[in-house]
């Protein structure tokens, strides 16, 4: 069963607008973590933001924020004031806590391709 | 600068040939990982290693092998048993703490000749 679902294969947004990228997850663990990564066309994966399941506040990192709704099992990424350089693939990933100590097994979604139009 | 170096950037494999992808990190991270990415898809875990001389299979380990003889290095061998090796391969490392992200290299793109 798919554990991370990103329902938007592609999104097109005007520059300077805010954009929300959806991510829903499925887990029976009480302790887990959610990560968002950006992948430009060059291929490298860039870490954006992290949310732990016990974190009481929604995570924020500069223009990135995470809308974490635990009961709905969703962890949507919000990018404020989008820029042309934000055009990339965006991946949501979940850390499963049934792990060997010290190593994280991440499960990735299929990704959303975001295009920022001038 | 600290980071993860993957080489080569592009690699071509002939039928029946084993090829090895290099991954070196100078971040002093304990844990290292190999992922495969197919076009338009997310990443899938091939192998991961928590410490030197120890590694575990991920979700798609068949046709691949790894070694971890040094903390800094985690090479991946794509064997001839992997019938569909064409993909983008990403190496990552992490401190092994729950809230710390994995850091990725720039990837190796493997194609069949």
mmCIF file of C-alpha atoms in Angstrom, chain A residues 5-13 19-23 36-39 77 79 86-92 109-115, chain B residues 40-42:
data_model
loop_
_atom_site.group_PDB
_atom_site.id
_atom_site.type_symbol
_atom_site.label_atom_id
_atom_site.label_comp_id
_atom_site.label_asym_id
_atom_site.label_seq_id
_atom_site.Cartn_x
_atom_site.Cartn_y
_atom_site.Cartn_z
ATOM 1 C CA UNK A 5 0.449 10.209 -1.673
ATOM 2 C CA UNK A 6 1.057 13.370 -3.648
ATOM 3 C CA UNK A 7 -2.073 13.878 -5.721
ATOM 4 C CA UNK A 8 -0.870 16.789 -7.867
ATOM 5 C CA UNK A 9 1.411 15.569 -10.683
ATOM 6 C CA UNK A 10 1.915 19.138 -11.878
ATOM 7 C CA UNK A 11 1.105 22.671 -10.761
ATOM 8 C CA UNK A 12 1.422 26.007 -12.509
ATOM 9 C CA UNK A 13 1.594 29.192 -10.450
ATOM 10 C CA UNK A 19 1.384 27.755 -3.558
ATOM 11 C CA UNK A 20 0.351 24.701 -1.559
ATOM 12 C CA UNK A 21 1.662 21.253 -2.445
ATOM 13 C CA UNK A 22 -0.373 18.388 -1.010
ATOM 14 C CA UNK A 23 0.935 15.350 0.840
ATOM 15 C CA UNK A 36 10.022 17.832 2.049
ATOM 16 C CA UNK A 37 12.726 17.882 -0.611
ATOM 17 C CA UNK A 38 13.158 19.951 -3.786
ATOM 18 C CA UNK A 39 14.703 18.413 -6.902
ATOM 19 C CA UNK A 77 4.041 22.336 1.932
ATOM 20 C CA UNK A 79 5.641 28.247 -0.423
ATOM 21 C CA UNK A 86 11.147 27.517 -7.218
ATOM 22 C CA UNK A 87 10.347 25.633 -10.425
ATOM 23 C CA UNK A 88 11.314 22.017 -9.655
ATOM 24 C CA UNK A 89 10.010 18.635 -8.530
ATOM 25 C CA UNK A 90 8.947 18.506 -4.894
ATOM 26 C CA UNK A 91 8.902 15.313 -2.882
ATOM 27 C CA UNK A 92 7.259 14.501 0.419
ATOM 28 C CA UNK A 109 5.906 10.115 -2.688
ATOM 29 C CA UNK A 110 5.727 10.353 -6.483
ATOM 30 C CA UNK A 111 6.404 14.056 -6.460
ATOM 31 C CA UNK A 112 4.757 17.219 -7.786
ATOM 32 C CA UNK A 113 6.279 19.213 -10.631
ATOM 33 C CA UNK A 114 5.908 22.911 -9.851
ATOM 34 C CA UNK A 115 6.267 25.478 -12.602
ATOM 35 C CA UNK B 40 8.790 10.813 -13.172
ATOM 36 C CA UNK B 41 8.921 8.734 -10.011
ATOM 37 C CA UNK B 42 9.934 9.101 -6.398
#
